[in-house]
PDB file of C-alpha atoms in Angstrom:
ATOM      1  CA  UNK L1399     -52.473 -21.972  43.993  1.00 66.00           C
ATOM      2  CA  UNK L1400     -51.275 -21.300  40.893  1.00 74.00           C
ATOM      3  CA  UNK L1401     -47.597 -20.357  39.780  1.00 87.00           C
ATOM      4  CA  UNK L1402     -46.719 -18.646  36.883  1.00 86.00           C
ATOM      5  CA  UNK L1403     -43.899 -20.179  34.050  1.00 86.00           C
ATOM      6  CA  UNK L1404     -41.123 -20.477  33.862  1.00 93.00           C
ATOM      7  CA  UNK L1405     -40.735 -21.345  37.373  1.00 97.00           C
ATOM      8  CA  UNK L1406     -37.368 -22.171  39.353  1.00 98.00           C
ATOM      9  CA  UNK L1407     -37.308 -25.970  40.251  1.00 98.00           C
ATOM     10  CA  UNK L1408     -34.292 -26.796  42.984  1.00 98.00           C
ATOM     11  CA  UNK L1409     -34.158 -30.698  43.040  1.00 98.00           C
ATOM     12  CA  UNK L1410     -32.376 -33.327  44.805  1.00 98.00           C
ATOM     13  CA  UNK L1411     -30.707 -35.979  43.885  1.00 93.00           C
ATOM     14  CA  UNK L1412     -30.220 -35.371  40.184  1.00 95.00           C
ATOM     15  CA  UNK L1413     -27.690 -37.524  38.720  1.00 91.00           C
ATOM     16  CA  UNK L1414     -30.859 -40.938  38.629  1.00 89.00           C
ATOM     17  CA  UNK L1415     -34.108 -42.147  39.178  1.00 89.00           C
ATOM     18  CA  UNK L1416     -37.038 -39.394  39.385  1.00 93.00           C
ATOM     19  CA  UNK L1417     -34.405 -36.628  39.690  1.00 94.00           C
ATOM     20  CA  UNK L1418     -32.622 -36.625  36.687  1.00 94.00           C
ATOM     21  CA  UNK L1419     -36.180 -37.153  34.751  1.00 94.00           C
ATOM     22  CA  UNK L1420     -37.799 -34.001  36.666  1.00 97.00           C
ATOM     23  CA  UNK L1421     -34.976 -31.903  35.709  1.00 96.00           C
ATOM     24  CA  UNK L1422     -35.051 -33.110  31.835  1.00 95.00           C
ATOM     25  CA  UNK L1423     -38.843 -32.718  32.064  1.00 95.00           C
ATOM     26  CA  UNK L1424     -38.830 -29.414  33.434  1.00 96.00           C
ATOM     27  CA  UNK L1425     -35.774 -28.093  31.316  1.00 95.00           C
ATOM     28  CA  UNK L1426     -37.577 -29.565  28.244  1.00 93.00           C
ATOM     29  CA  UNK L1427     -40.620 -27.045  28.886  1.00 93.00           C
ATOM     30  CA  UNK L1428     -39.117 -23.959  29.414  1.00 93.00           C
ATOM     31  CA  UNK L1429     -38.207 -24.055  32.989  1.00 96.00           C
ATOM     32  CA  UNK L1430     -34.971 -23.214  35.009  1.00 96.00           C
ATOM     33  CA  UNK L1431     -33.427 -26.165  37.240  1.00 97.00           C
ATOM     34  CA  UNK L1432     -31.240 -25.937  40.593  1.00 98.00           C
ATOM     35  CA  UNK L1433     -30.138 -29.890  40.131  1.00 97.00           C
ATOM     36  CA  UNK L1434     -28.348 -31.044  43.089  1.00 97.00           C
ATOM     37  CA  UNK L1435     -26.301 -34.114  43.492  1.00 96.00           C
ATOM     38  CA  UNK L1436     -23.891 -35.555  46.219  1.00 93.00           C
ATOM     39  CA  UNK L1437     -21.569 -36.256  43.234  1.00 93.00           C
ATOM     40  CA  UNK L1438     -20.807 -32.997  40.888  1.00 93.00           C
ATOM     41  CA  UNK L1439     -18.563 -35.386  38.902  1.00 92.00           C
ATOM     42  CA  UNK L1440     -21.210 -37.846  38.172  1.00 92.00           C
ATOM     43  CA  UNK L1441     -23.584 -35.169  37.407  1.00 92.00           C
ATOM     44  CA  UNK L1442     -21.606 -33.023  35.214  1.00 92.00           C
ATOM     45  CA  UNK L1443     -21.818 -36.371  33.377  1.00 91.00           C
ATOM     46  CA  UNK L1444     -25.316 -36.373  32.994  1.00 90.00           C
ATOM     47  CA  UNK L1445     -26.240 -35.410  29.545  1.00 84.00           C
ATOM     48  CA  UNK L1446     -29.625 -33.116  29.701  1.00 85.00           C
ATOM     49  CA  UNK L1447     -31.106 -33.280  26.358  1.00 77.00           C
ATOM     50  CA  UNK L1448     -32.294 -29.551  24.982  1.00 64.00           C
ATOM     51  CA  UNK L1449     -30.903 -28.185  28.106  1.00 62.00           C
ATOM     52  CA  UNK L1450     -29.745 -24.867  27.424  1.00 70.00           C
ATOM     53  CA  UNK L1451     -26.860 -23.681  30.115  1.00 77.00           C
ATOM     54  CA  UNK L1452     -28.190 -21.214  31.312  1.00 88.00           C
ATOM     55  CA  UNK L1453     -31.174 -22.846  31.778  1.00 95.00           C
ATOM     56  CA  UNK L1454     -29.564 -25.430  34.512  1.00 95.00           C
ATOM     57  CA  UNK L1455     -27.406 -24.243  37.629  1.00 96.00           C
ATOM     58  CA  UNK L1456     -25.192 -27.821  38.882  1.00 96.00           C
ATOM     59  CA  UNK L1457     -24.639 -27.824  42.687  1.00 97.00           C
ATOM     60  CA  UNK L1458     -22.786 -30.174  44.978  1.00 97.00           C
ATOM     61  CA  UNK L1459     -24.410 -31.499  47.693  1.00 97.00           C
ATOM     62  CA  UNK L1460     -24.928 -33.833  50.278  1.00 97.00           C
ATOM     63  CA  UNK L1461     -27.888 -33.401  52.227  1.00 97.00           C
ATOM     64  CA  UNK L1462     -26.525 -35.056  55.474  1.00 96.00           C
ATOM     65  CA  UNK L1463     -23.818 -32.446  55.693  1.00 96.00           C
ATOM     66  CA  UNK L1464     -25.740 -30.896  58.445  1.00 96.00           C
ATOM     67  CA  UNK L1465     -28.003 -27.782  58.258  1.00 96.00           C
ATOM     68  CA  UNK L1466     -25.134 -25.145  58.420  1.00 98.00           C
ATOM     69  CA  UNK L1467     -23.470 -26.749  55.495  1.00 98.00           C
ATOM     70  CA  UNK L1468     -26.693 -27.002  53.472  1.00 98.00           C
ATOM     71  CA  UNK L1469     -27.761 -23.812  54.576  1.00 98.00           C
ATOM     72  CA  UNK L1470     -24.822 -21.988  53.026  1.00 98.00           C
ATOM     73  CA  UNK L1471     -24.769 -24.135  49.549  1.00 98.00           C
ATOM     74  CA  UNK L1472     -28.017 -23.418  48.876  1.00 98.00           C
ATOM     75  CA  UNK L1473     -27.931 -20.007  49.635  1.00 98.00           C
ATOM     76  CA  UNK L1474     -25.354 -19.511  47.134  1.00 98.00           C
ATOM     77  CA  UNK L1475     -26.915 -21.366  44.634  1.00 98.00           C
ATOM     78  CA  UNK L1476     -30.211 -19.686  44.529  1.00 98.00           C
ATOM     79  CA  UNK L1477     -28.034 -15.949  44.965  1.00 97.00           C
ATOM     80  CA  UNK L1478     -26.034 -16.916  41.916  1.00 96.00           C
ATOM     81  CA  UNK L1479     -28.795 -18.303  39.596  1.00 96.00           C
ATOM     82  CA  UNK L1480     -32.037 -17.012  39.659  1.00 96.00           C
ATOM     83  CA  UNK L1481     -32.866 -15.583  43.139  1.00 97.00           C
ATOM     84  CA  UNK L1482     -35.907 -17.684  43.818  1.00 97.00           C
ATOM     85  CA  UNK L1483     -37.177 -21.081  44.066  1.00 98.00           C
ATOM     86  CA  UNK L1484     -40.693 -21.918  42.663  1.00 98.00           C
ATOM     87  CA  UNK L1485     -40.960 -25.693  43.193  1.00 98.00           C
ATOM     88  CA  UNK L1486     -38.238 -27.462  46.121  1.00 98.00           C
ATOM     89  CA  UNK L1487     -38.535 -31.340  45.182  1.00 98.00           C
ATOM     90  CA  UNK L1488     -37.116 -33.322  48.434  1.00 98.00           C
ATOM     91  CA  UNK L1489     -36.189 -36.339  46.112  1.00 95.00           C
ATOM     92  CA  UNK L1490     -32.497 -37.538  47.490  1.00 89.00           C
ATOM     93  CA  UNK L1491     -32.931 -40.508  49.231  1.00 87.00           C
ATOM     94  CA  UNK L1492     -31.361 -43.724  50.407  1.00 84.00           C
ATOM     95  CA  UNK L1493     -31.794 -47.049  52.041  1.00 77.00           C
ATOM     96  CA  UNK L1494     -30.154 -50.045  52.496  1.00 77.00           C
ATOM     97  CA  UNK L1495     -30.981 -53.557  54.101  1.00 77.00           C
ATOM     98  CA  UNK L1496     -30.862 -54.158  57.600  1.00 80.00           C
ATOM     99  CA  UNK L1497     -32.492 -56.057  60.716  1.00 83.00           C
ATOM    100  CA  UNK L1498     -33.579 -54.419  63.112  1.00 86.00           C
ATOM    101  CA  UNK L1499     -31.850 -55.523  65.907  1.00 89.00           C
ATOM    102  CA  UNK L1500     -28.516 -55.941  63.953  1.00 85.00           C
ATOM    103  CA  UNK L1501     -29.024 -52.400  61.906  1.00 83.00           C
ATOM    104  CA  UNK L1502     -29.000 -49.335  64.313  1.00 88.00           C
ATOM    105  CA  UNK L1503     -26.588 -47.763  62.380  1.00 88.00           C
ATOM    106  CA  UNK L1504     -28.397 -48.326  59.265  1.00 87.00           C
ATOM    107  CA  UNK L1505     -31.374 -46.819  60.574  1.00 90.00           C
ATOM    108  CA  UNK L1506     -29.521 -44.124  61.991  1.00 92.00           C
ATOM    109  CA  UNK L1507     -27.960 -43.378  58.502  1.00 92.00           C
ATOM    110  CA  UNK L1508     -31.554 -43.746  56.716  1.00 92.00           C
ATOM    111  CA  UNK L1509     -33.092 -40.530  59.167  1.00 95.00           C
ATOM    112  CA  UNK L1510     -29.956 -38.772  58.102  1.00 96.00           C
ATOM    113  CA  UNK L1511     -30.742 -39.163  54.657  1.00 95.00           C
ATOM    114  CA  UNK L1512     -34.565 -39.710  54.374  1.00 96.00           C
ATOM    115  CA  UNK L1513     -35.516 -37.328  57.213  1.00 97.00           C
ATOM    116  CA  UNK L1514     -33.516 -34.401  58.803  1.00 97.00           C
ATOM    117  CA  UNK L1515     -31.473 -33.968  55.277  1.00 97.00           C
ATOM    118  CA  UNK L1516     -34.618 -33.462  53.669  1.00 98.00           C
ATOM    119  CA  UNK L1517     -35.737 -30.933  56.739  1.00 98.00           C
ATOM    120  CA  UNK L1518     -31.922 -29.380  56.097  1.00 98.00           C
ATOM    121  CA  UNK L1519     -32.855 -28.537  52.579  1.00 98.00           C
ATOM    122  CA  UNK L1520     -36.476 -27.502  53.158  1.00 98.00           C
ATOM    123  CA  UNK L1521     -35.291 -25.107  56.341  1.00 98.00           C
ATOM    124  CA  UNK L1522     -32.706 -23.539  54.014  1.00 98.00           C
ATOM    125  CA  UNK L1523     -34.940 -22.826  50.564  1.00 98.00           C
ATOM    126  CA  UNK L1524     -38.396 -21.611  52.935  1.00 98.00           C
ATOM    127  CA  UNK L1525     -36.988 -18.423  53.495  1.00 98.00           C
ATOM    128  CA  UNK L1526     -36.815 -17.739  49.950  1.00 98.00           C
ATOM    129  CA  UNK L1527     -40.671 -18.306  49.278  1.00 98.00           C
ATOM    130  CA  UNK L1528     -41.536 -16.887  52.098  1.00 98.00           C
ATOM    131  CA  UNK L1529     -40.205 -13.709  50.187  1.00 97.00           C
ATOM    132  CA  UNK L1530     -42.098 -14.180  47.345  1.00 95.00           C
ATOM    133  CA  UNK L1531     -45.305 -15.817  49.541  1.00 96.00           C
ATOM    134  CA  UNK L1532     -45.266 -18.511  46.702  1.00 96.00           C
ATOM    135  CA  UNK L1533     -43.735 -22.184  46.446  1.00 98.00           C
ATOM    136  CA  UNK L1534     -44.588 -25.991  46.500  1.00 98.00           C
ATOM    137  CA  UNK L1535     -42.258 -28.299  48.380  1.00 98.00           C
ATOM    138  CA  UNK L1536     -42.000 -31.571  46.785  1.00 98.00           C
ATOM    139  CA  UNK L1537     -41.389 -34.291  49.212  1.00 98.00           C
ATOM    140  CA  UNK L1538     -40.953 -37.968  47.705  1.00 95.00           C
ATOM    141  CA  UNK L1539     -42.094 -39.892  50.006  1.00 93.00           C
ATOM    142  CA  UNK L1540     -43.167 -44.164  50.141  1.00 89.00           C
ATOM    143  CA  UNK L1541     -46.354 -46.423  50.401  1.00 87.00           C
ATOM    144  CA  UNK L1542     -43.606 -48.321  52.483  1.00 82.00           C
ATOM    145  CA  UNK L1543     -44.634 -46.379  55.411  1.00 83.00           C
ATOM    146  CA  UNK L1544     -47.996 -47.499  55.489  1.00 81.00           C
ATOM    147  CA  UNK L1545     -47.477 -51.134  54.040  1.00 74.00           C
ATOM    148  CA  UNK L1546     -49.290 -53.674  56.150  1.00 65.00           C
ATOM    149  CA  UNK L1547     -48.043 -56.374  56.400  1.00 64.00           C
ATOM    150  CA  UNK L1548     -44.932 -55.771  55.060  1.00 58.00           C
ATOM    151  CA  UNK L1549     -43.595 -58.332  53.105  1.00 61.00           C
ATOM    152  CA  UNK L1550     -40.044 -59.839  53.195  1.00 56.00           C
ATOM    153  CA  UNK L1551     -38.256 -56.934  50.952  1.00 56.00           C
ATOM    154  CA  UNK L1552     -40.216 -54.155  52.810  1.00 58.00           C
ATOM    155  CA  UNK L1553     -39.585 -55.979  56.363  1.00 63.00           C
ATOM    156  CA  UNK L1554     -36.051 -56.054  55.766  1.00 68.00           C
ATOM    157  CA  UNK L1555     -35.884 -52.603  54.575  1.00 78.00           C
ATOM    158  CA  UNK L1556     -37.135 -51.380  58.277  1.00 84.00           C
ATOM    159  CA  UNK L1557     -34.887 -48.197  58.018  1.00 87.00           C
ATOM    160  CA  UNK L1558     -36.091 -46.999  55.153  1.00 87.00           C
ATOM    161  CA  UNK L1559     -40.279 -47.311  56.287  1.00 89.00           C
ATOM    162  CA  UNK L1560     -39.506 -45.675  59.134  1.00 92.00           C
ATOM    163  CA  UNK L1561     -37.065 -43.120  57.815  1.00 94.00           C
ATOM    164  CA  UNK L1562     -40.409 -42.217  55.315  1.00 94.00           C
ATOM    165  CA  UNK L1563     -42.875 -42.330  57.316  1.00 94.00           C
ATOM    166  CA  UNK L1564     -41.366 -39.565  59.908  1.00 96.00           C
ATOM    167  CA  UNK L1565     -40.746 -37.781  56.838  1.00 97.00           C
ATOM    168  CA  UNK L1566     -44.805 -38.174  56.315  1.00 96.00           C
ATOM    169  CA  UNK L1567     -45.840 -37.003  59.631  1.00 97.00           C
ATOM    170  CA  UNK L1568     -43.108 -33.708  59.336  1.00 97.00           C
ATOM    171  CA  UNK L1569     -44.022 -33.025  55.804  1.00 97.00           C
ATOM    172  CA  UNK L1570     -48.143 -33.454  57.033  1.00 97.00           C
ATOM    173  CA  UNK L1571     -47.055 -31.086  59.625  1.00 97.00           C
ATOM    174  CA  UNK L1572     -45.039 -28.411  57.429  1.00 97.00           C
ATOM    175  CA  UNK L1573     -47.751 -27.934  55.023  1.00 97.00           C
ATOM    176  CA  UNK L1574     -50.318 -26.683  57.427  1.00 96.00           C
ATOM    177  CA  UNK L1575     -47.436 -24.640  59.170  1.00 97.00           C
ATOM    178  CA  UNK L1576     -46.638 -22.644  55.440  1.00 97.00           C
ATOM    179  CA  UNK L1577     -49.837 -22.546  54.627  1.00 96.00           C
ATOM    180  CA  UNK L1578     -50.561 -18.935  55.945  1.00 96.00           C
ATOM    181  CA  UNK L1579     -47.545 -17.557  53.602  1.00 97.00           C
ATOM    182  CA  UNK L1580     -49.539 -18.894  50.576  1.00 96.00           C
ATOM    183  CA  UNK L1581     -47.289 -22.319  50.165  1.00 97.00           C
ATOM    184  CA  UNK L1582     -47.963 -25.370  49.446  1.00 97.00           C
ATOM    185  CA  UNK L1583     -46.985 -28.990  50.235  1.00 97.00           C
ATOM    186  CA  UNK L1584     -47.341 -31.962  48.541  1.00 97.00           C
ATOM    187  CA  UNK L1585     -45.907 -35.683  49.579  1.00 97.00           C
ATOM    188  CA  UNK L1586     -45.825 -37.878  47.102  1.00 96.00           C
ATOM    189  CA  UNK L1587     -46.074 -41.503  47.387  1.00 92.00           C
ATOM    190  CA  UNK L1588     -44.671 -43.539  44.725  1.00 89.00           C
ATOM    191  CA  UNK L1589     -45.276 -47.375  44.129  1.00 78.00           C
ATOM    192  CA  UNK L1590     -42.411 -49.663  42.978  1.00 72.00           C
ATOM    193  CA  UNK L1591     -40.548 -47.604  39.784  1.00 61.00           C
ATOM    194  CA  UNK L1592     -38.197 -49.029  37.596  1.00 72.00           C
ATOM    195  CA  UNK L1593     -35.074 -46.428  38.459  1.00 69.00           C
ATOM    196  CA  UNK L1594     -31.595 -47.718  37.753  1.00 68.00           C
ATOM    197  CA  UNK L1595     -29.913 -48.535  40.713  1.00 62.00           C
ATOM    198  CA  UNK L1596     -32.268 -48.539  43.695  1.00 61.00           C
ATOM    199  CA  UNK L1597     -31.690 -52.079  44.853  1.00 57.00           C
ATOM    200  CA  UNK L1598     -27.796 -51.799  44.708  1.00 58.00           C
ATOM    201  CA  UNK L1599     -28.072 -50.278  48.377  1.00 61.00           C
ATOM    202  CA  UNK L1600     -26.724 -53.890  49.958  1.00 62.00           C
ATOM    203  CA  UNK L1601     -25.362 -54.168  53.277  1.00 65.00           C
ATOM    204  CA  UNK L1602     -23.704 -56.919  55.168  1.00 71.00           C
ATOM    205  CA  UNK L1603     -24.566 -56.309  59.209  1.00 74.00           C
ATOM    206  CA  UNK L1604     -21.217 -56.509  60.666  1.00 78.00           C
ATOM    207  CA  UNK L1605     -22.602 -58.008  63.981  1.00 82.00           C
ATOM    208  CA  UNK L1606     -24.887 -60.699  62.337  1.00 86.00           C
ATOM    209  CA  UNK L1607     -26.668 -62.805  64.797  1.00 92.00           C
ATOM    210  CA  UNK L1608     -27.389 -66.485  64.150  1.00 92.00           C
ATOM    211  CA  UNK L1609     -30.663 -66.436  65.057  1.00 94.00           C
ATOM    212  CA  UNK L1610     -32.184 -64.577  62.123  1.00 89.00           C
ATOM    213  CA  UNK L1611     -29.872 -66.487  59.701  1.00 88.00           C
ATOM    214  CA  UNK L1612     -32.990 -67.969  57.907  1.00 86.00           C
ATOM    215  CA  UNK L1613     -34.949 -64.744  57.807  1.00 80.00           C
ATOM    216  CA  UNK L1614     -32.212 -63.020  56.353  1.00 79.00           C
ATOM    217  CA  UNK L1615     -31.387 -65.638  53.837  1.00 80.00           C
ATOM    218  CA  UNK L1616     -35.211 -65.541  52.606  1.00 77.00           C
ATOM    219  CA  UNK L1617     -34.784 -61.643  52.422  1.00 73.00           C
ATOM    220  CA  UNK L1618     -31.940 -61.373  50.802  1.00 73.00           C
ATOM    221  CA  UNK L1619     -33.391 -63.692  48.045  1.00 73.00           C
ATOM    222  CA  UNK L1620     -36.390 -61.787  47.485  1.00 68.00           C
ATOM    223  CA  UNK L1621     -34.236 -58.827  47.914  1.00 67.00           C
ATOM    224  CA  UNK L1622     -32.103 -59.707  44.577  1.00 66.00           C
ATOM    225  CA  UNK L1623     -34.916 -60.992  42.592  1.00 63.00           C
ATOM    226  CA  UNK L1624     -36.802 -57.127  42.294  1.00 65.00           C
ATOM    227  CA  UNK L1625     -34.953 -55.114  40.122  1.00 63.00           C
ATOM    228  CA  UNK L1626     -36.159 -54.914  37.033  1.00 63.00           C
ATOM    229  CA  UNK L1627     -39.279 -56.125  37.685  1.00 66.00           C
ATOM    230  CA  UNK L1628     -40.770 -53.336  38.855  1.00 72.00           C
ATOM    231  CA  UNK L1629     -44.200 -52.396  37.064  1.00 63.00           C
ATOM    232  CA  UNK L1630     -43.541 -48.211  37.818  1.00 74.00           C
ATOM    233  CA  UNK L1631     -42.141 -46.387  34.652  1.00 86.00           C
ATOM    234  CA  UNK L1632     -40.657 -43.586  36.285  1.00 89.00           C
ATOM    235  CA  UNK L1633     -40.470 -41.030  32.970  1.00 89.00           C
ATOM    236  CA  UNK L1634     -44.347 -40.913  32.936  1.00 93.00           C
ATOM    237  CA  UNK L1635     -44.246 -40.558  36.863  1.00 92.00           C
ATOM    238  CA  UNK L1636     -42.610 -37.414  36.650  1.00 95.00           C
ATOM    239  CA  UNK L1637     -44.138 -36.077  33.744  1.00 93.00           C
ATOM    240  CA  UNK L1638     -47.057 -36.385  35.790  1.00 95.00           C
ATOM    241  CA  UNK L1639     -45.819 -34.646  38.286  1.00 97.00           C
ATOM    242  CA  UNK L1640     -44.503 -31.798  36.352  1.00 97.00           C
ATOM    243  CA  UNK L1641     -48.449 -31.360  35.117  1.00 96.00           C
ATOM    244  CA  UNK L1642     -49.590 -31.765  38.812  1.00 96.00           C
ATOM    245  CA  UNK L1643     -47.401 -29.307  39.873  1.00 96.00           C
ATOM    246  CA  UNK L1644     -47.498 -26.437  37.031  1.00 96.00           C
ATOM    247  CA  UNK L1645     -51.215 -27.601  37.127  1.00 94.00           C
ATOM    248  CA  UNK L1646     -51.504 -28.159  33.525  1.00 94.00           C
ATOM    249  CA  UNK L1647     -53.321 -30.980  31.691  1.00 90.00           C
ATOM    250  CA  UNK L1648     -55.648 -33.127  33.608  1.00 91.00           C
ATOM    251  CA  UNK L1649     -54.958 -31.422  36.474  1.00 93.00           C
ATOM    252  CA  UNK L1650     -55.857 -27.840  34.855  1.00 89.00           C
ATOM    253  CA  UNK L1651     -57.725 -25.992  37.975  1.00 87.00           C
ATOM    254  CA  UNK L1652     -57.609 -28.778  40.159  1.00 90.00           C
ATOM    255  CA  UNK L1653     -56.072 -27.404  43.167  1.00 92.00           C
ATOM    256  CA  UNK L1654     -54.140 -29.441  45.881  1.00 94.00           C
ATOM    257  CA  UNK L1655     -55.352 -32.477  47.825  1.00 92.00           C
ATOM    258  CA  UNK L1656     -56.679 -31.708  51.378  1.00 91.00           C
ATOM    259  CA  UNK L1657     -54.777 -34.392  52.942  1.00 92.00           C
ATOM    260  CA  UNK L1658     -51.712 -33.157  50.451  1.00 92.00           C
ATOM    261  CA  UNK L1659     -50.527 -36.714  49.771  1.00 94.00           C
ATOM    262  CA  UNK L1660     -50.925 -37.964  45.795  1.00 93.00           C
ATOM    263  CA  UNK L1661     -50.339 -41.763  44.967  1.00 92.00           C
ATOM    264  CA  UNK L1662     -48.170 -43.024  42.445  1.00 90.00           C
ATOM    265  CA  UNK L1663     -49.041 -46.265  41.131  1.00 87.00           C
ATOM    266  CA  UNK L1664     -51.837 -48.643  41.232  1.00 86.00           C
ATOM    267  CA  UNK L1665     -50.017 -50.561  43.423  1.00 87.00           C
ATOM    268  CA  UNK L1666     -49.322 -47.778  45.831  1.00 87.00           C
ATOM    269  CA  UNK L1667     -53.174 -46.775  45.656  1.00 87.00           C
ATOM    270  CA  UNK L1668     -53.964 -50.802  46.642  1.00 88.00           C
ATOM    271  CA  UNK L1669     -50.965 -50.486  49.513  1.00 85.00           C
ATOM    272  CA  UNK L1670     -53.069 -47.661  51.077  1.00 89.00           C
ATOM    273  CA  UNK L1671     -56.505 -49.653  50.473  1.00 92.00           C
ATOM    274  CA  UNK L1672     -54.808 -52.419  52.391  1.00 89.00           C
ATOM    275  CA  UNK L1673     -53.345 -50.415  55.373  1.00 89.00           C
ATOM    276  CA  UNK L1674     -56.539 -48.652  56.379  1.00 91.00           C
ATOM    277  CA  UNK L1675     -58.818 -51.884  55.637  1.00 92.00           C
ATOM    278  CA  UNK L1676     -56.573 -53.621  58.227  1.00 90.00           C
ATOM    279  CA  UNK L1677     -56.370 -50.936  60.718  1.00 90.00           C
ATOM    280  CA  UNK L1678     -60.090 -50.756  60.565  1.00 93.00           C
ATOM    281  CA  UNK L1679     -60.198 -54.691  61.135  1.00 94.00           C
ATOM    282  CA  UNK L1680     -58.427 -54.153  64.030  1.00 92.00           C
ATOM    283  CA  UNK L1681     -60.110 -50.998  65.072  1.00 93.00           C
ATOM    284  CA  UNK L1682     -63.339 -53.321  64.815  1.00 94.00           C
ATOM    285  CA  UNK L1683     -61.621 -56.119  66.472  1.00 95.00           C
ATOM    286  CA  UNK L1684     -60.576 -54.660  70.013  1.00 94.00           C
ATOM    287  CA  UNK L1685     -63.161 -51.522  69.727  1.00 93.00           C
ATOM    288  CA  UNK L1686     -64.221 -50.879  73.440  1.00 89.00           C
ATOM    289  CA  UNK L1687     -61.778 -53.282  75.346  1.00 90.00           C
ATOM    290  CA  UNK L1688     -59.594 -49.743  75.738  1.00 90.00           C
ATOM    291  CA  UNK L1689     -61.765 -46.709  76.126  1.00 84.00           C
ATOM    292  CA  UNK L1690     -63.144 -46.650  79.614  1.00 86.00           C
ATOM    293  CA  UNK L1691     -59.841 -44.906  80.570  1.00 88.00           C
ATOM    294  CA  UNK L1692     -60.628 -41.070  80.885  1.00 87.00           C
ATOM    295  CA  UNK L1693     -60.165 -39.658  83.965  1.00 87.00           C
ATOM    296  CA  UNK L1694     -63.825 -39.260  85.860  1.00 84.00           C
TER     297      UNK L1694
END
């Protein structure tokens, strides 16, 4: 599909990290921006270079507000800007340390965030491309979900993997669902990025239990050790994306992928190598000791 400029991005989590580069990306070429953020106060104080004002349309909100809430905000917001939304980008996201068995309320809060806020949002903007029977949704997902095995950092951020990769298997789903209205969907799965903030998530369980005392110490240590380090620079990330998206560039007449997923990062391309080269070693491993099970 192809959509024609200027096109009507609504974005999440604008204020950092791969949202607040979309929008500047997107407002630097001409394009109109619905930037979202939990905080309006810390996003008013985002300064968008060349952004003209009427160009960008600021809205509060916090996508675990539930789907009534979210409904209504961005209802209004697309009623008093532009009446349409080309491109939704499901980029809002969280995640914070946590063992399993000492975390259920982490991993609670992380399918708040990571999953049915990002269903909230999507539920409330598909109407309006329905409409026009044209739109991408954006959804930023992880090679976390698929990371095998994971290592200490990834192991101890359980809530998040699994938060991502039900967001996978509903976005997977979604796409072949809009399909038929002449939509699109595209997950995106991003490497490690240096964005400002992202390991500042830290929680202390408040039932810790002795027994994974040395775990969590090793964690935590590899935990503190990341930022900066990360190889990812998100600016050309999303500048990519913009191209992907508006099809322009390298990606001129390319079209979607089949399986809609894109990787970001050579080390998220060598996390997916990985994953299915082990599940085929294990495939290959135990291949016949569980099929004679169909009912004669």
């Amino acid at each position: 599909m192809s959509l024609k400029p200027p096109l009507v991005w609504l974005i999440t989590g604008t204020n950092s990290g791969f949202g607040r580069r979309l929008t500047q990306i997107a407002l630097s070429r001409g394009d109109k921006v619905i930037a979202t953020a939990r905080s309006l106060e810390k996003l008013r104080a985002v300064k968008f270079e060349s952004a003209s004002k009427e160009n960008l349309h600021l809205v509060q909100l916090d996508v675990t507000e539930g789907s009534t809430k979210v409904k209504e905000k961005i209802e209004n917001a697309v009623k008093e800007s532009w009446g349409k939304v080309s491109v939704l980008v499901n980029n809002a996201g969280s995640g914070s340390p946590a063992i399993a068995e000492e975390g259920e309320e982490i991993f609670r809060r992380a399918m708040e965030t990571n999953f049915f806020g990002v269903m909230s949002v999507t539920n409330a903007v598909l109407p309006f491309m329905r409409a026009k029977k044209e739109g991408v949704i954006v959804t930023i997902g992880s090679r976390t979900a698929w990371k095998t095995p994971p290592n200490l950092v990834s192991q101890r951020f359980g809530s998040y993997r699994a938060s991502k990769a039900a967001v996978h298997a509903w976005a997977e789903t979604l796409a072949q669902e809009i399909k038929p209205f002449g939509l699109q969907g595209l997950i995106v799965a991003p490497g490690a990025f240096r964005t400002e903030g992202i390991y500042s998530n830290y929680w202390t369980p408040s039932n810790p239990i002795s027994d994974y005392n040395p775990t969590r110490q090793k964690i935590d240590e590899s935990f503190l050790s990341i930022g900066g380090t990360e190889p990812g620079d998100p600016s050309k990330a999303m500048n990519l994306l913009f191209q992907f998206v508006r099809q322009e560039g390298a990606f001129e007449r390319k079209g979607f992928p089949e399986n809609g997923y894109v990787y970001f990062g050579h080390d998220s391309e060598k996390n997916l190598e990985e994953a299915c080269e082990a599940n085929l070693s294990s495939l290959n491993a135990w291949r016949g000791y569980f099929k004679d099970i169909d009912i004669e």
